[in-house]
Amino acid sequence: MPLFAFIGGLFLKSAPFREFVRKKAVRLLVPFFVWSLFFWVLYGVIIYVTEPALMDEQLKKIILIVGGSGQNAIRNYANVALWFLPFLFSSSMIWFVLSRLSVGRQWLEYVGVLTIATIGLFCGFMDIKLPYKLNTAFTLYPFFLAGFRYFRLYGHGDRVVLNCRWIIMLVCVAVFIPSVLFNVPIDTASNVVGKFGLFYLGAFAAIILLTVLCRMVGKVGFICFLGRNSLVILIFHMPLIQLVMQFLKPDSAILLLLVVPVVVILLCLPLIGLLNRSFPQLIGLR
């Protein structure tokens, strides 16, 4: 998730407050509420038919949806990936406020990001849940800001990076592996990061590694297409994974890691075409 927070910051564009909030709400919150309610109803019908005794518990999930949570159904039914949309909205609002406060005072931006991350870690330590994933947005804000800064620093030190790319990647791998091995299981959706030093160190190492690799590879048309339509993939990938797992029943890690993602992406392609062509409002495009 730190990588996706980084990517979320890449395409931030400043605008007057009302326009900024409106665009982010249309692009992020409208799809969140539309699809959260869709899956809440869909899974509600399934639960009503298969396990009617759990219907009262399912109905109460509407409260969590209003609060910006991805818990739109009980047990393993929930399409929890939708939490990332209110998270991005909250991160964008944090960035807007901090960017306005730090105009002409660069030091305040650095103090602000450290303070915000500390608040997020405190929320995680105390198990404090905030609406619209503000607690996770605080913790992951350093990655979000780094994404925003990336294109603005693009070109500075370019030659050095490319000349030293193999050394940089080896160092990143050497940092990333122990950071993961010596940390506890991480769940950023619940704002659980374990040993925060290892978490930030490993995550930034992985992000640097991937950015260097991307610079080496350059643009790939199909990957760019998936990137432009990542919202559709975000919305449907978890239900599709559940569906594919029911039919394919992969019995090895290789099948799980290679076959299932390919099948899910292929199933997303007609959904991408349908929503872009006929229902763009449902994915925040208009």
Coordinates of C-alpha atoms in Angstrom, one line a residue:
M1 CA 0.0 0.0 0.0
P2 CA 2.9 2.5 0.5
L3 CA 3.5 2.1 -3.3
F4 CA -0.1 3.0 -4.1
A5 CA 0.0 5.9 -1.7
F6 CA 3.1 7.1 -3.6
I7 CA 1.4 6.7 -6.9
G8 CA -1.6 8.6 -5.5
G9 CA 0.6 11.6 -4.9
L10 CA 2.2 11.5 -8.3
F11 CA -0.8 13.1 -10.1
L12 CA -1.9 15.7 -7.6
K13 CA -2.7 19.1 -9.1
S14 CA -3.2 22.2 -7.1
A15 CA -6.5 24.1 -7.5
P16 CA -8.7 26.5 -5.6
F17 CA -10.2 24.8 -2.5
R18 CA -13.8 24.3 -3.7
E19 CA -12.7 23.0 -7.1
F20 CA -10.0 20.7 -5.5
V21 CA -12.5 19.2 -3.0
R22 CA -15.2 18.8 -5.7
K23 CA -12.9 17.0 -8.1
K24 CA -11.6 14.7 -5.5
A25 CA -15.1 13.9 -4.2
V26 CA -16.3 13.1 -7.7
R27 CA -13.3 11.0 -8.6
L28 CA -13.0 9.2 -5.3
L29 CA -16.0 9.5 -2.9
V30 CA -18.8 9.1 -5.6
P31 CA -17.3 5.7 -6.8
F32 CA -16.7 4.7 -3.2
F33 CA -20.4 5.2 -2.1
V34 CA -21.9 3.9 -5.3
W35 CA -19.9 0.6 -5.3
S36 CA -20.0 0.2 -1.5
L37 CA -23.8 0.3 -1.6
F38 CA -23.9 -1.9 -4.7
F39 CA -21.8 -4.7 -2.9
W40 CA -23.7 -4.1 0.3
V41 CA -27.0 -4.9 -1.5
L42 CA -25.5 -7.7 -3.5
Y43 CA -24.0 -9.5 -0.6
G44 CA -27.1 -8.7 1.5
V45 CA -29.2 -10.6 -1.0
I46 CA -26.7 -13.5 -1.0
I47 CA -26.7 -13.6 2.8
Y48 CA -30.5 -13.4 3.0
V49 CA -30.8 -16.4 0.8
T50 CA -28.0 -18.5 2.3
E51 CA -27.6 -17.3 5.9
P52 CA -30.7 -15.3 6.9
A53 CA -29.8 -15.4 10.5
L54 CA -26.9 -13.0 9.8
M55 CA -29.0 -10.5 8.0
D56 CA -29.3 -8.0 10.9
E57 CA -25.5 -7.9 11.2
Q58 CA -25.2 -7.3 7.4
L59 CA -27.7 -4.4 7.5
K60 CA -25.6 -2.7 10.2
K61 CA -22.7 -2.4 7.8
I62 CA -24.3 0.6 6.2
I63 CA -23.0 2.6 9.2
L64 CA -19.4 1.7 8.4
I65 CA -20.0 2.6 4.7
V66 CA -21.2 6.1 5.8
G67 CA -18.0 6.4 7.8
G68 CA -15.8 5.6 4.8
S69 CA -15.0 2.0 5.7
G70 CA -14.5 -0.9 3.2
Q71 CA -16.3 -3.2 5.5
N72 CA -19.5 -3.4 3.3
A73 CA -20.4 -7.0 4.3
I74 CA -19.9 -9.6 6.9
R75 CA -17.1 -12.2 7.1
N76 CA -15.2 -12.8 3.9
Y77 CA -17.9 -11.3 1.7
A78 CA -16.7 -7.7 2.1
N79 CA -15.0 -5.9 -0.8
V80 CA -12.6 -4.3 1.6
A81 CA -10.4 -2.9 -1.2
L82 CA -12.8 0.1 -1.5
W83 CA -11.2 1.6 1.6
F84 CA -8.5 2.9 -0.5
L85 CA -10.8 5.5 -2.1
P86 CA -11.6 7.4 1.1
F87 CA -8.0 7.0 2.1
L88 CA -6.9 8.8 -1.0
F89 CA -9.5 11.6 -0.4
S90 CA -8.2 12.1 3.1
S91 CA -4.6 12.1 2.0
S92 CA -5.4 14.7 -0.7
M93 CA -7.1 16.9 1.9
I94 CA -4.1 16.6 4.3
W95 CA -1.8 17.6 1.4
F96 CA -4.0 20.6 0.4
V97 CA -4.0 22.0 4.0
L98 CA -0.3 21.4 4.5
S99 CA 0.7 22.8 1.1
R100 CA -1.1 26.0 1.9
L101 CA 0.4 26.4 5.3
S102 CA 3.9 25.8 4.1
V103 CA 3.9 28.3 1.2
G104 CA 7.2 30.1 1.4
R105 CA 8.1 28.0 4.5
Q106 CA 9.6 24.8 3.2
W107 CA 10.7 23.8 6.7
L108 CA 7.1 23.7 7.7
E109 CA 6.3 21.0 5.1
Y110 CA 9.0 18.7 6.6
V111 CA 7.9 19.4 10.2
G112 CA 4.3 18.8 9.1
V113 CA 5.0 15.4 7.4
L114 CA 6.9 14.2 10.5
T115 CA 4.1 15.4 12.8
I116 CA 1.4 13.8 10.6
A117 CA 3.1 10.5 10.4
T118 CA 3.7 10.5 14.2
I119 CA -0.1 11.1 14.7
G120 CA -0.9 8.2 12.4
L121 CA 1.5 5.9 14.2
F122 CA 0.0 6.9 17.6
C123 CA -3.4 6.1 16.2
G124 CA -2.2 2.7 15.2
F125 CA -0.5 2.1 18.5
M126 CA -3.7 3.1 20.4
D127 CA -6.0 1.4 17.9
I128 CA -7.8 4.6 17.2
K129 CA -10.1 4.4 14.1
L130 CA -10.9 7.6 12.3
P131 CA -13.5 8.2 9.6
Y132 CA -12.5 8.1 5.9
K133 CA -9.3 6.2 6.9
L134 CA -7.7 9.4 8.2
N135 CA -5.6 7.3 10.6
T136 CA -4.0 5.3 7.8
A137 CA -3.7 8.5 5.7
F138 CA -1.7 10.1 8.5
T139 CA 0.7 7.1 8.7
L140 CA 1.2 6.8 4.9
Y141 CA 1.4 10.5 4.2
P142 CA 5.2 10.5 3.8
F143 CA 4.8 8.2 0.8
F144 CA 1.9 10.3 -0.6
L145 CA 4.1 13.5 -0.4
A146 CA 7.1 11.6 -1.9
G147 CA 4.9 10.8 -4.9
F148 CA 3.9 14.4 -5.3
R149 CA 7.5 15.5 -5.1
Y150 CA 8.8 12.8 -7.5
F151 CA 7.8 14.5 -10.9
R152 CA 8.9 17.9 -9.5
L153 CA 12.4 16.5 -8.9
Y154 CA 12.3 14.5 -12.1
G155 CA 15.5 15.1 -14.1
H156 CA 17.6 16.1 -11.1
G157 CA 20.3 13.5 -10.7
D158 CA 18.9 11.6 -13.7
R159 CA 22.3 10.7 -15.1
V160 CA 23.6 9.6 -11.7
V161 CA 20.6 7.4 -11.1
L162 CA 20.9 5.7 -14.5
N163 CA 24.6 5.2 -14.2
C164 CA 24.4 3.7 -10.7
R165 CA 21.1 1.9 -11.2
W166 CA 22.4 -1.6 -10.5
I167 CA 24.1 -0.4 -7.3
I168 CA 20.9 1.4 -6.2
M169 CA 18.8 -1.6 -6.9
L170 CA 21.1 -4.0 -5.0
V171 CA 21.1 -1.6 -2.0
C172 CA 17.3 -1.4 -2.1
V173 CA 17.0 -5.2 -2.1
A174 CA 19.5 -5.5 0.7
V175 CA 17.4 -3.0 2.8
F176 CA 14.0 -4.3 1.8
I177 CA 14.5 -8.1 2.6
P178 CA 15.6 -7.7 6.3
S179 CA 13.0 -4.9 6.8
V180 CA 10.3 -7.4 5.9
L181 CA 11.8 -10.5 7.6
F182 CA 12.3 -8.7 10.9
N183 CA 9.0 -6.9 11.1
V184 CA 5.7 -8.3 12.1
P185 CA 2.8 -8.9 9.7
I186 CA 1.5 -5.5 8.4
D187 CA -2.0 -4.5 7.6
T188 CA -2.1 -0.9 6.4
A189 CA -5.9 -1.0 6.0
S190 CA -6.1 -1.4 9.8
N191 CA -3.1 1.0 10.3
V192 CA -0.9 -1.8 11.7
V193 CA 2.7 -1.3 10.6
G194 CA 4.7 -3.2 13.2
K195 CA 8.1 -1.7 13.8
F196 CA 7.7 1.6 12.2
G197 CA 11.4 2.1 11.4
L198 CA 11.6 -1.1 9.5
F199 CA 8.2 -0.3 7.8
Y200 CA 9.2 3.0 6.4
L201 CA 12.7 1.9 5.5
G202 CA 11.6 -1.2 3.7
A203 CA 8.7 0.6 1.9
F204 CA 10.9 3.4 0.6
A205 CA 13.5 0.9 -0.5
A206 CA 10.9 -1.0 -2.5
I207 CA 9.5 2.2 -4.0
I208 CA 12.9 3.4 -5.1
L209 CA 13.7 0.0 -6.6
L210 CA 10.5 0.0 -8.6
T211 CA 10.9 3.6 -9.8
V212 CA 14.4 2.8 -11.1
L213 CA 13.1 -0.4 -12.8
C214 CA 10.3 1.6 -14.4
R215 CA 12.8 4.2 -15.7
M216 CA 14.8 1.4 -17.3
V217 CA 11.9 -0.3 -18.9
G218 CA 10.1 2.9 -20.1
K219 CA 6.5 3.0 -21.2
V220 CA 4.6 -0.2 -21.9
G221 CA 1.2 0.5 -23.6
F222 CA -0.8 -2.2 -21.9
I223 CA 0.6 -1.3 -18.5
C224 CA -0.3 2.3 -19.1
F225 CA -3.8 1.2 -20.1
L226 CA -4.2 -0.7 -16.9
G227 CA -2.9 2.3 -14.9
R228 CA -5.5 4.6 -16.5
N229 CA -8.2 2.2 -15.6
S230 CA -6.9 1.2 -12.2
L231 CA -10.1 2.4 -10.4
V232 CA -12.1 -0.3 -12.2
I233 CA -9.6 -2.9 -11.3
L234 CA -9.6 -1.7 -7.7
I235 CA -13.4 -2.0 -7.5
F236 CA -13.7 -5.5 -9.0
H237 CA -10.5 -7.4 -8.3
M238 CA -11.5 -8.8 -4.9
P239 CA -14.9 -10.2 -6.0
L240 CA -13.3 -11.5 -9.1
I241 CA -10.5 -13.2 -7.2
Q242 CA -13.2 -14.9 -5.0
L243 CA -15.0 -16.0 -8.1
V244 CA -11.9 -17.3 -9.9
M245 CA -10.7 -19.2 -6.8
Q246 CA -14.1 -21.0 -6.7
F247 CA -13.8 -22.2 -10.3
L248 CA -10.0 -22.7 -10.7
K249 CA -9.2 -23.9 -7.1
P250 CA -5.5 -23.4 -7.7
D251 CA -3.5 -26.1 -5.7
S252 CA -0.1 -24.4 -5.9
A253 CA 1.5 -21.1 -5.1
I254 CA 2.6 -20.7 -8.7
L255 CA -0.9 -21.0 -10.0
L256 CA -2.2 -18.6 -7.3
L257 CA 0.4 -16.0 -8.1
L258 CA 0.5 -16.3 -11.9
V259 CA -2.8 -17.6 -13.2
V260 CA -5.3 -15.9 -10.9
P261 CA -4.0 -12.3 -11.6
V262 CA -4.0 -12.9 -15.3
V263 CA -7.5 -14.3 -15.3
V264 CA -8.7 -11.4 -13.1
I265 CA -7.2 -8.8 -15.4
L266 CA -8.8 -10.4 -18.5
L267 CA -12.2 -10.4 -16.7
C268 CA -11.7 -6.7 -15.9
L269 CA -11.2 -5.7 -19.5
P270 CA -14.9 -5.9 -20.6
L271 CA -15.9 -4.1 -17.4
I272 CA -13.4 -1.4 -18.2
G273 CA -14.9 -1.0 -21.7
L274 CA -18.5 -1.0 -20.4
L275 CA -18.0 1.5 -17.6
N276 CA -15.9 3.9 -19.6
R277 CA -18.3 3.9 -22.6
S278 CA -21.7 3.7 -20.9
F279 CA -21.4 4.6 -17.2
P280 CA -18.4 6.9 -16.7
Q281 CA -20.1 8.7 -13.8
L282 CA -19.8 5.5 -11.8
I283 CA -16.0 5.6 -11.9
G284 CA -15.8 9.4 -11.3
L285 CA -15.0 10.4 -14.9
R286 CA -17.8 12.9 -15.4

